[in-house]
PDB file of C-alpha atoms in Angstrom:
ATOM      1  CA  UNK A  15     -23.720  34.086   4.662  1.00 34.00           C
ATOM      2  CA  UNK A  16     -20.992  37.193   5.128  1.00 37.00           C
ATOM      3  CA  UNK A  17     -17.731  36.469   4.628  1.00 41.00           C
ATOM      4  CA  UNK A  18     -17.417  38.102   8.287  1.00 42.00           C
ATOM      5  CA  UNK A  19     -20.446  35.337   9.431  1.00 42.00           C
ATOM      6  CA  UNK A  20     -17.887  32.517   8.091  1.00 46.00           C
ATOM      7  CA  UNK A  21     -15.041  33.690   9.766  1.00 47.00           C
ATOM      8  CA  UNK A  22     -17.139  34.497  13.295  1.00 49.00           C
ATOM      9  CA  UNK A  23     -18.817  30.626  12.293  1.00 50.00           C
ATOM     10  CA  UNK A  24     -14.737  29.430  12.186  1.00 54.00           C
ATOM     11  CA  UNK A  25     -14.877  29.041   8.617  1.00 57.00           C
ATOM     12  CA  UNK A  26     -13.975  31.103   5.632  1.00 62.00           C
ATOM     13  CA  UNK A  27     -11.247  32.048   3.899  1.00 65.00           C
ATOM     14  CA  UNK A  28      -8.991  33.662   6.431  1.00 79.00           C
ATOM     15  CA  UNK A  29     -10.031  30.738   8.872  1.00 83.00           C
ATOM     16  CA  UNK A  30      -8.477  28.333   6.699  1.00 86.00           C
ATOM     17  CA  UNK A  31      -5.244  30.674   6.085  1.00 88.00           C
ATOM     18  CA  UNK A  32      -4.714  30.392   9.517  1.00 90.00           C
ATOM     19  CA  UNK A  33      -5.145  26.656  10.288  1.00 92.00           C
ATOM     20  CA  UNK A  34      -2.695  25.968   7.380  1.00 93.00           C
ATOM     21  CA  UNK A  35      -0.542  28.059   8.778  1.00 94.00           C
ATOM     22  CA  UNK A  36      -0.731  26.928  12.083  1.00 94.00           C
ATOM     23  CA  UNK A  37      -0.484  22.630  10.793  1.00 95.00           C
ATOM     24  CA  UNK A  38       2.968  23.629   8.815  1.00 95.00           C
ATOM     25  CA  UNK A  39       4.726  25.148  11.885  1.00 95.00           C
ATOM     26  CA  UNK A  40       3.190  22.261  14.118  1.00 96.00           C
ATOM     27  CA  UNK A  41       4.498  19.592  11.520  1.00 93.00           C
ATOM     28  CA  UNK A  42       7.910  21.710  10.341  1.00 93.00           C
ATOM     29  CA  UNK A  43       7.090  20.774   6.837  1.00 92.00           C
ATOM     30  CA  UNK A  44       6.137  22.563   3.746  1.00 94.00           C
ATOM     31  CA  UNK A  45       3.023  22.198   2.623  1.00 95.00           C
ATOM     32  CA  UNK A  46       1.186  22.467  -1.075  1.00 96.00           C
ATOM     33  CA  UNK A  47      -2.581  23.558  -0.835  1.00 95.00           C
ATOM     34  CA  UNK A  48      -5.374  23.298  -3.741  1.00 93.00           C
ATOM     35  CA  UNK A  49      -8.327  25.498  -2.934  1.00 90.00           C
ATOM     36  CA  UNK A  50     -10.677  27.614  -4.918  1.00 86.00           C
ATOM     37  CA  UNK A  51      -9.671  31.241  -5.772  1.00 85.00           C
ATOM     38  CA  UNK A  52     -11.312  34.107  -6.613  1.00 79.00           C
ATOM     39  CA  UNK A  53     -11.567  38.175  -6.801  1.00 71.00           C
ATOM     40  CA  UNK A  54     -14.135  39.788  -4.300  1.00 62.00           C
ATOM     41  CA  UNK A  55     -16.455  42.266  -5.745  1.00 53.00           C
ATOM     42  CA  UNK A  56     -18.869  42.805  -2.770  1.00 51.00           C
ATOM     43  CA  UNK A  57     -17.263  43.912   0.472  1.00 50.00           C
ATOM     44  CA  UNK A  58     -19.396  42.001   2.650  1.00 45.00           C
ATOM     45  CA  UNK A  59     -21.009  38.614   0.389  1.00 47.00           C
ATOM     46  CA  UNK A  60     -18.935  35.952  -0.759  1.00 48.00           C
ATOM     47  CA  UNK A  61     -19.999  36.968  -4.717  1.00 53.00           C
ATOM     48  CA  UNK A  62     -16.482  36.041  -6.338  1.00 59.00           C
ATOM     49  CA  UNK A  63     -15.621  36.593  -9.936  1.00 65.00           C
ATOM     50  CA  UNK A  64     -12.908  35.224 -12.297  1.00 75.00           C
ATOM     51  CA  UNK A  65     -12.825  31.887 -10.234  1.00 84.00           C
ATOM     52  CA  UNK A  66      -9.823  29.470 -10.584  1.00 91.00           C
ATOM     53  CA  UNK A  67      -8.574  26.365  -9.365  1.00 93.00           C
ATOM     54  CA  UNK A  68      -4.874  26.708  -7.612  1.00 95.00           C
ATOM     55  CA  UNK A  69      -2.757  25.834  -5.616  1.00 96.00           C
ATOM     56  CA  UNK A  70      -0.405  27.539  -2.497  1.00 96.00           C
ATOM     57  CA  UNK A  71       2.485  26.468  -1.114  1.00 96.00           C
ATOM     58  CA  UNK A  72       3.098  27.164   2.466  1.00 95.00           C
ATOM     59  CA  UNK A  73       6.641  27.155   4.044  1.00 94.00           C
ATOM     60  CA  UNK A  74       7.291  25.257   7.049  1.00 93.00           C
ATOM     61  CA  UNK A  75       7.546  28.208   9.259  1.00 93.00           C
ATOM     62  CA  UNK A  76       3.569  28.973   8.237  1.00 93.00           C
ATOM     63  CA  UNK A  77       4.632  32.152   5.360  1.00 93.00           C
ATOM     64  CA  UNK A  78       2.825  31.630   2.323  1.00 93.00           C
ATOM     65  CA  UNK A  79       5.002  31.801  -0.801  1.00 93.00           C
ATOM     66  CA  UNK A  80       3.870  35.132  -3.355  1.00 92.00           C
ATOM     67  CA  UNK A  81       2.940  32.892  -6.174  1.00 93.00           C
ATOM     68  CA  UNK A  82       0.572  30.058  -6.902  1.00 94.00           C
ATOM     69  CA  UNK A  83      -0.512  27.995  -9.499  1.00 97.00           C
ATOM     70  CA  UNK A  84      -3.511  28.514 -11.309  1.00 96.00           C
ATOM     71  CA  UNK A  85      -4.569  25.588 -13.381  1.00 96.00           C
ATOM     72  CA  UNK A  86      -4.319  26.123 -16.543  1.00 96.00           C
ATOM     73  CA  UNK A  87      -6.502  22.852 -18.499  1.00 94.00           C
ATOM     74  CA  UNK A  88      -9.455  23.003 -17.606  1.00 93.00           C
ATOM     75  CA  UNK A  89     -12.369  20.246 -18.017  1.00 88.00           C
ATOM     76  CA  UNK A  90     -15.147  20.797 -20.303  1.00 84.00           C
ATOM     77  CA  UNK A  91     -18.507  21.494 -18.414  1.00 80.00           C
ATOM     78  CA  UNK A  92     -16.927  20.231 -15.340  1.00 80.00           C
ATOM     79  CA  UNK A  93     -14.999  23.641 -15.010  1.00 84.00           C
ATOM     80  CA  UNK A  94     -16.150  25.602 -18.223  1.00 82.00           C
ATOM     81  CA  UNK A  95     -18.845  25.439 -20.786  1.00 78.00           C
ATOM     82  CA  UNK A  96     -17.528  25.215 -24.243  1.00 79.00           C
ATOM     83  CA  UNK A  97     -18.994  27.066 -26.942  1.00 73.00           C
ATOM     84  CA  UNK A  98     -21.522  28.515 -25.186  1.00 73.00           C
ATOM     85  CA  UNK A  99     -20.188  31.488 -23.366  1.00 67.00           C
ATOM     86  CA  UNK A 100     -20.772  33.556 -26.585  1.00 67.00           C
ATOM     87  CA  UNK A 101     -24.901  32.411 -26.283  1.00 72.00           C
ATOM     88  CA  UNK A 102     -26.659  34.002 -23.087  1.00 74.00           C
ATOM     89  CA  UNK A 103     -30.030  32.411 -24.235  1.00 77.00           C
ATOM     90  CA  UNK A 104     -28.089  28.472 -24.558  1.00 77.00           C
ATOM     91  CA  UNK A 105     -26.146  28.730 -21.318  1.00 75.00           C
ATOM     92  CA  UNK A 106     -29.066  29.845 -19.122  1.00 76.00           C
ATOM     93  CA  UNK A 107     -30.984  26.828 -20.314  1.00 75.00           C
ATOM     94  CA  UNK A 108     -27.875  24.783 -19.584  1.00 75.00           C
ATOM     95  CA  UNK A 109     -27.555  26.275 -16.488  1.00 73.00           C
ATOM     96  CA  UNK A 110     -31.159  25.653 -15.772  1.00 71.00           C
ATOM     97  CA  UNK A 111     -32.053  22.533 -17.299  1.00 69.00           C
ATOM     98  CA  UNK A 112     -28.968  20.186 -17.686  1.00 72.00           C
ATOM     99  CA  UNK A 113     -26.287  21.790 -14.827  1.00 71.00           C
ATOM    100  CA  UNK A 114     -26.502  20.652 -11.269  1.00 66.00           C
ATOM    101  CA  UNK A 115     -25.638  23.833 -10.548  1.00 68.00           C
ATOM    102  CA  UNK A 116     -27.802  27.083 -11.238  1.00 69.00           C
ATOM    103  CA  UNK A 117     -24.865  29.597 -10.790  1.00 71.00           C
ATOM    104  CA  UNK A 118     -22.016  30.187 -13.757  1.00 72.00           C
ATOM    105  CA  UNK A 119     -19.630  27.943 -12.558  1.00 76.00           C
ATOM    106  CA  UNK A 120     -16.744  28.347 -15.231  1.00 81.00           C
ATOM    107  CA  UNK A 121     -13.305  29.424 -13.730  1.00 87.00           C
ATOM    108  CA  UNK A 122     -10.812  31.070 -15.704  1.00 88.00           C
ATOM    109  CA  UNK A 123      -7.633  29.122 -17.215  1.00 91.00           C
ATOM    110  CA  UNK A 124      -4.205  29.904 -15.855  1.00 93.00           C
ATOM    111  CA  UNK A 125      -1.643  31.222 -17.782  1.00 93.00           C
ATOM    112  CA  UNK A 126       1.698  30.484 -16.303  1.00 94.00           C
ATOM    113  CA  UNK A 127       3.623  27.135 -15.530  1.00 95.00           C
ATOM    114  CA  UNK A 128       4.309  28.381 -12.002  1.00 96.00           C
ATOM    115  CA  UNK A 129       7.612  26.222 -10.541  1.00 96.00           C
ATOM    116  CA  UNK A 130       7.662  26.454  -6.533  1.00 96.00           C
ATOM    117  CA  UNK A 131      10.940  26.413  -4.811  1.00 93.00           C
ATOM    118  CA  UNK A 132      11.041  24.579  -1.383  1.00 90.00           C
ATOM    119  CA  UNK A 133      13.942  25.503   0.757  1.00 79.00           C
ATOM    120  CA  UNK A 134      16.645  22.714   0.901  1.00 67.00           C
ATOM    121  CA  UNK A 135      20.339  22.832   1.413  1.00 61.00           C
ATOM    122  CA  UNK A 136      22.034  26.576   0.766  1.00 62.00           C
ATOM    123  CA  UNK A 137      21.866  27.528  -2.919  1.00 64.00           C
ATOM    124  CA  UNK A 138      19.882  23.471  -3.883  1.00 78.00           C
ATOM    125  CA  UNK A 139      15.989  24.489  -3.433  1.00 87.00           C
ATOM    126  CA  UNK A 140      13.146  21.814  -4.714  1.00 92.00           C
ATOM    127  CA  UNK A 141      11.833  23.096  -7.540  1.00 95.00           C
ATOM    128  CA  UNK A 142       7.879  21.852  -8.062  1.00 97.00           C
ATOM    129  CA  UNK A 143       5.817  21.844 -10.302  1.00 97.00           C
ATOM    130  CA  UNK A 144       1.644  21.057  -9.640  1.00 97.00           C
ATOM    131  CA  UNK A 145      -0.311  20.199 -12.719  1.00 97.00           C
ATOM    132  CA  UNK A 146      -3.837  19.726 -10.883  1.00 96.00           C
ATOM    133  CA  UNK A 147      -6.250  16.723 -11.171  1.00 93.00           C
ATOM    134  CA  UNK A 148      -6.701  15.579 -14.731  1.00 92.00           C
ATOM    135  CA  UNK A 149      -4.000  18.160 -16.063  1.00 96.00           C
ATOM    136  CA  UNK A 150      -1.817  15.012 -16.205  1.00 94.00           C
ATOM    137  CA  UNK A 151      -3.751  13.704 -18.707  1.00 94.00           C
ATOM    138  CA  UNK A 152      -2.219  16.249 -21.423  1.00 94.00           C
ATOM    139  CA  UNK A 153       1.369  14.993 -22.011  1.00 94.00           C
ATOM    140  CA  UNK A 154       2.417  18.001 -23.828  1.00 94.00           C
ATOM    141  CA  UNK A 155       1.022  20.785 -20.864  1.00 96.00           C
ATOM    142  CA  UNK A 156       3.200  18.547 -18.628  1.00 96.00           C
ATOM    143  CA  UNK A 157       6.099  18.442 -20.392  1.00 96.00           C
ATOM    144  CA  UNK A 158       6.263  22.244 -20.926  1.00 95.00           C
ATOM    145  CA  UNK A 159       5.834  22.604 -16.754  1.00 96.00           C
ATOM    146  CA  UNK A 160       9.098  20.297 -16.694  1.00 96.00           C
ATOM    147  CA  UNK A 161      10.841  21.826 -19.051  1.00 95.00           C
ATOM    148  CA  UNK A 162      11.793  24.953 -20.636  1.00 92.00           C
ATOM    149  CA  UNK A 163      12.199  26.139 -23.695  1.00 87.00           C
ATOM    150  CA  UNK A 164      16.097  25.289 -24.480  1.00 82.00           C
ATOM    151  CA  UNK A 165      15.280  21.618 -23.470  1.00 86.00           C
ATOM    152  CA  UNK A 166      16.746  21.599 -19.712  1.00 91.00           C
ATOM    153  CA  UNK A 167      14.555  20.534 -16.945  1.00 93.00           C
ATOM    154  CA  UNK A 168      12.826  23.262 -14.775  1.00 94.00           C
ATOM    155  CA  UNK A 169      11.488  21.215 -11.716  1.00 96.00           C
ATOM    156  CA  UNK A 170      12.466  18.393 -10.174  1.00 95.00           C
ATOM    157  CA  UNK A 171       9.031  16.590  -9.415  1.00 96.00           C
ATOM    158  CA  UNK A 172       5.645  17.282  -9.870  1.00 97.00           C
ATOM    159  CA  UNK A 173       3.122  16.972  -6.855  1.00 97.00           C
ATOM    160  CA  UNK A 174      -0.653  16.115  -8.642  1.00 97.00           C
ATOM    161  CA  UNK A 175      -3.151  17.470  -6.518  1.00 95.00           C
ATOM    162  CA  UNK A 176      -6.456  15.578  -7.309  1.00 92.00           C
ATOM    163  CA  UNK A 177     -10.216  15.339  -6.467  1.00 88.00           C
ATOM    164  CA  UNK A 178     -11.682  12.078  -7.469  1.00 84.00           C
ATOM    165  CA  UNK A 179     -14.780  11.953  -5.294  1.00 79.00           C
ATOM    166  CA  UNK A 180     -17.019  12.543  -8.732  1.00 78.00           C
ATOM    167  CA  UNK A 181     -16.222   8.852  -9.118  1.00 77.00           C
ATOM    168  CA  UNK A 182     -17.911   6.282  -7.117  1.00 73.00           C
ATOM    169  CA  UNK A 183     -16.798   2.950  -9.008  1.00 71.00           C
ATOM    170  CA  UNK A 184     -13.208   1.625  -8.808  1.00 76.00           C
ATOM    171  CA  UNK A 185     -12.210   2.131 -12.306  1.00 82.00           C
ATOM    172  CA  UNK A 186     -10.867   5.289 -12.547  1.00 85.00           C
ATOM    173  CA  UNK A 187      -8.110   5.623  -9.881  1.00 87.00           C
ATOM    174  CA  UNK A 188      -6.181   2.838 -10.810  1.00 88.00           C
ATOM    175  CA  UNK A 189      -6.447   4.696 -14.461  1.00 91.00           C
ATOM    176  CA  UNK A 190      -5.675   8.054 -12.952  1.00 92.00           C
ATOM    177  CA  UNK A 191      -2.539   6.609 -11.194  1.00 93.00           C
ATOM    178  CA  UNK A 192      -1.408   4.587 -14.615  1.00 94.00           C
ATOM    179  CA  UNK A 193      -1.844   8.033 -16.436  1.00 95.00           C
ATOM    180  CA  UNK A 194       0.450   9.671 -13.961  1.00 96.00           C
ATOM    181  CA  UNK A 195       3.050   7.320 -14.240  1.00 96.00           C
ATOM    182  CA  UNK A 196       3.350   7.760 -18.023  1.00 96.00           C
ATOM    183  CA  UNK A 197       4.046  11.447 -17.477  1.00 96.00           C
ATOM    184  CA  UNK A 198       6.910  10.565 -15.098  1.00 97.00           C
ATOM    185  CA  UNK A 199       8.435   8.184 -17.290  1.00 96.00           C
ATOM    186  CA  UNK A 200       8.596  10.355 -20.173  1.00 94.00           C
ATOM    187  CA  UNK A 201       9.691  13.264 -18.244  1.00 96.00           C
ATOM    188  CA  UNK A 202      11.879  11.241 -15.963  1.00 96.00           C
ATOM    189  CA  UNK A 203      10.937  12.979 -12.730  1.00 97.00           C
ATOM    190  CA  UNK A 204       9.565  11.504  -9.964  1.00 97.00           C
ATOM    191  CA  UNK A 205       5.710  12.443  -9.112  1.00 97.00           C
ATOM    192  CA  UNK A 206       4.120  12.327  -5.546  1.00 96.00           C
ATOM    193  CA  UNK A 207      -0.138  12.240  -5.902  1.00 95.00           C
ATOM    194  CA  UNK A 208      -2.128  13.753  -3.164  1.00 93.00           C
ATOM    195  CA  UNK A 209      -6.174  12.184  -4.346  1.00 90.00           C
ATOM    196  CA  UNK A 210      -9.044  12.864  -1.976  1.00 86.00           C
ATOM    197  CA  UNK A 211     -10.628   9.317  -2.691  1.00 81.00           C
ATOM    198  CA  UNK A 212      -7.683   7.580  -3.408  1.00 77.00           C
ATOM    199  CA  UNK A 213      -5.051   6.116  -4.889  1.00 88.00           C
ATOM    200  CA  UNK A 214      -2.543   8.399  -3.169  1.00 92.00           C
ATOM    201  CA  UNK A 215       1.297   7.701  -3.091  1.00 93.00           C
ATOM    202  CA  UNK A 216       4.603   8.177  -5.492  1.00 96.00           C
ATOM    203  CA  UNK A 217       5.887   6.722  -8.835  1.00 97.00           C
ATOM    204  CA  UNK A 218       9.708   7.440  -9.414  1.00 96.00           C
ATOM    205  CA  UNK A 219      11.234   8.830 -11.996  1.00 96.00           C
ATOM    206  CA  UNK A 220      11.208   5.052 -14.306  1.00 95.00           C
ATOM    207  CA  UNK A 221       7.856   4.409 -13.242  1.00 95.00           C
ATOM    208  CA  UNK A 222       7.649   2.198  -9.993  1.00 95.00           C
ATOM    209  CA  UNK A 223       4.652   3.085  -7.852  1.00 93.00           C
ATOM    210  CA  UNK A 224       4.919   3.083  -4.001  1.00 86.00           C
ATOM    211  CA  UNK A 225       4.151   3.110  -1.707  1.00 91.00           C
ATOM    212  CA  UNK A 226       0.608   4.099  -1.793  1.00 90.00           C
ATOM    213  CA  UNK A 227      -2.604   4.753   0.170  1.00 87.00           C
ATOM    214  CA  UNK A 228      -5.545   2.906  -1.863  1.00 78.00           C
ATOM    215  CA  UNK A 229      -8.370   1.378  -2.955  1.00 71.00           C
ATOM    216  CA  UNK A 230      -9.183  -2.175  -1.643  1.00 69.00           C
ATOM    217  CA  UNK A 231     -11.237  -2.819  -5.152  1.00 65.00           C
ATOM    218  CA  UNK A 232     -14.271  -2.375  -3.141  1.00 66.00           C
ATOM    219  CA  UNK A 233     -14.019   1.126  -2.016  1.00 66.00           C
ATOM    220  CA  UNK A 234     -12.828   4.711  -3.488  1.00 69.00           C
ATOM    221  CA  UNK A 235     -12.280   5.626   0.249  1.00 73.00           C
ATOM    222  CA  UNK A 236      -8.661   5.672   1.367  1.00 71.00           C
ATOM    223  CA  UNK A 237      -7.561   6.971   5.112  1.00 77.00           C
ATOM    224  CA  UNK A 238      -3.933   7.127   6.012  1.00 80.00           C
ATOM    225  CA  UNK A 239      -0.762   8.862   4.659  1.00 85.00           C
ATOM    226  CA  UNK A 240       2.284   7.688   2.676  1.00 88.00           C
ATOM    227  CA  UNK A 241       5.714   8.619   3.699  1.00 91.00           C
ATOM    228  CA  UNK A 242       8.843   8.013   0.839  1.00 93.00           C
ATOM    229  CA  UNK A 243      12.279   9.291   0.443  1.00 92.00           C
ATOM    230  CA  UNK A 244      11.859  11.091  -3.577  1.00 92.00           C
ATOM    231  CA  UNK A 245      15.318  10.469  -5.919  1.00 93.00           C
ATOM    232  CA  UNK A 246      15.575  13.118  -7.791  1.00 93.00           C
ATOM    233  CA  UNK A 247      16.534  12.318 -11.918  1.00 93.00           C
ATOM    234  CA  UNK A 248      19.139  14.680 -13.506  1.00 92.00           C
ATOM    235  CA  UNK A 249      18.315  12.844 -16.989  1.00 93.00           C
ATOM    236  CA  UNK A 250      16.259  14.392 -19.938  1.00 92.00           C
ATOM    237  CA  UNK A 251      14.356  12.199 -21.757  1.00 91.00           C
ATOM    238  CA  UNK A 252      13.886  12.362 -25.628  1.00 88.00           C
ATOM    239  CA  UNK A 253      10.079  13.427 -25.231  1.00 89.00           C
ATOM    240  CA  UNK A 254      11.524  16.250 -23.028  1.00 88.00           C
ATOM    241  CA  UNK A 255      13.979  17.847 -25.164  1.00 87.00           C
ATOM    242  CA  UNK A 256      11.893  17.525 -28.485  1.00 86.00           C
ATOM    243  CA  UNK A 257       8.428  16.573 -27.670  1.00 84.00           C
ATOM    244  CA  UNK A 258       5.913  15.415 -30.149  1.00 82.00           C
ATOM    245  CA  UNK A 259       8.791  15.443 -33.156  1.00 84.00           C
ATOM    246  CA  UNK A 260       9.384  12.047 -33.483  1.00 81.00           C
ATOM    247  CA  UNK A 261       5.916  11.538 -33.314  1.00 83.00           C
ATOM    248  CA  UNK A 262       5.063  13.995 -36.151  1.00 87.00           C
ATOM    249  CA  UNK A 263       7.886  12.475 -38.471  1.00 89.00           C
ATOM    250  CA  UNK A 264       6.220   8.793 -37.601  1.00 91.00           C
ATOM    251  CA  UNK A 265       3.091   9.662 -38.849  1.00 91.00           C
ATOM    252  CA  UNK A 266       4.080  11.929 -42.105  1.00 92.00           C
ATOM    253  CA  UNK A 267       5.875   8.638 -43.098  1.00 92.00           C
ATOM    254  CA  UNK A 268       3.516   6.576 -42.360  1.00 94.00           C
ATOM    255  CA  UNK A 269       0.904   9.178 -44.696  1.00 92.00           C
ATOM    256  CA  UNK A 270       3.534   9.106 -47.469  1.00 91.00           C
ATOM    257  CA  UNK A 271       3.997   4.756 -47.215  1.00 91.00           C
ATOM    258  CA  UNK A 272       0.537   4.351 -47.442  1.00 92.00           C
ATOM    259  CA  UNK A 273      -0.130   7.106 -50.340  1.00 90.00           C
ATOM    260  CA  UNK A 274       2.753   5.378 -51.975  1.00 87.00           C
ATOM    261  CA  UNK A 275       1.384   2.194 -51.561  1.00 86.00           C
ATOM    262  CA  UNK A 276      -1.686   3.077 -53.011  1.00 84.00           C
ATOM    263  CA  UNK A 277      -0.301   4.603 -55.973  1.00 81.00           C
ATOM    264  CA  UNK A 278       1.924   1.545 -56.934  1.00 79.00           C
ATOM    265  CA  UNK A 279      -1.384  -0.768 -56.315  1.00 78.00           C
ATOM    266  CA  UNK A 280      -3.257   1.543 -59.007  1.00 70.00           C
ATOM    267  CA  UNK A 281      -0.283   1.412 -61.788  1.00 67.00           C
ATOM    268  CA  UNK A 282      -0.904  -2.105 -61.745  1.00 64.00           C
ATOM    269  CA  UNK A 283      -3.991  -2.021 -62.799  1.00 58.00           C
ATOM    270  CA  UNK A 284      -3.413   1.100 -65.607  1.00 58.00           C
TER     271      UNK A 284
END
């Protein structure tokens, strides 16, 4: 169908601009947005190009803020196809044979760690940051949207934006959410999780989860919202200011003990 079908069917791009628009004035309330992005090449078919995940962040009197988030790790053959964008002959058989889809469905990794600012009190904005679905996963990715380069924190949450309806067993939320709370505890911020099957809620910046909307441990489906008052956390962890250092000088020692080690256990027998 036409884009101008869509819009005429109450559906589309601009349709949806305009209902989000239309729920943050009704509410009064900011609001952050994943959707799919892309650049039109045909005036009149929905053919889009150089595809990304994002996200938007709407102010609470319905303006859209300039800049988004594109997401910038993206999951192997769920969002790109490793290896094989060089081989035309490999990914059509992919595409064909082994994809569930028959289209080129890779999106393009983001480049920047986009920080929204929410307006607060005069001069004291919110600063965001958004790492989407499993982004959370990668410690380091995280830690660079928290902080910058000098070691001083950049945002003062981070909202995870996350579609876990791929899963149907009731394993992998409770993982999801565990992951999350790592990243908050070593970034000490606090993180509020918006999931489309569940488990949806906060953690604060030590770790403590809730409250939460959830799985019942029979069901990925959760309805309902989750309200909480976020504390922000003026501290800087360790892992914030110097990342994987520690963790580097940890395992060269441990290298050189066990090297030297084995080289004491040989003279012995020389």
């Amino acid at each position: 169908a036409s884009l101008a079908q869509q819009e005429n069917g109450g559906y589309g791009p601009n349709a949806y601009h305009r209902q989000i628009q239309a729920l943050a004035r009704e509410l009064n309330r900011p609001m952050l947005v994943g959707a799919p992005a892309g650049e039109r090449w045909n005036g009149t078919a929905a053919i889009f190009e150089h595809r990304a995940n994002v996200v938007h962040l709407y102010y609470a009197d319905g303006v859209q803020a300039p800049q988004r988030y594109d997401k910038i790790h993206l999951v192997p053959f769920g969002e790109y196809l490793p290896g094989i964008d060089a081989l035309p002959l490999l990914k059509s058989m992919f595409l064909r044979y082994i994809s569930p889809y028959e289209v080129d469905y890779s999106l393009v990794p983001g480049r920047t760690r986009t920080v929204f600012e929410i307006r607060g009190e005069p001069g004291h904005p919110t600063r965001i940051a958004t790492p989407i679905c499993y982004e959370d996963v990668d410690a380091a990715l995280v830690r660079s949207m928290v902080y910058a380069d000098g070691g001083s924190k950049r945002v003062d949450m981070l909202v995870n934006l996350t579609n876990s309806a791929w899963y149907p067993g009731i394993a992998q939320q409770p993982q999801h959410l565990q992951i999350a709370t790592l990243r908050s505890i070593e970034n000490r911020v606090p993180t509020a999780r918006s999931v489309n099957s569940g488990i949806s809620g906060f953690i604060d910046s030590i770790g403590r989860v809730g409250p939460v909307r959830g799985t019942d441990r029979r069901s990925v489906d959760a309805t309902g919202w989750a309200a909480a008052v976020v504390h922000y956390d003026s501290r800087r962890s360790i892992f914030g200011q110097v990342g994987r250092v520690p963790i580097m000088a940890m395992a060269v020692a441990t290298a050189l003990l066990i090297v030297g080690g084995w080289f004491r256990n040989k003279r012995q027998y020389w």
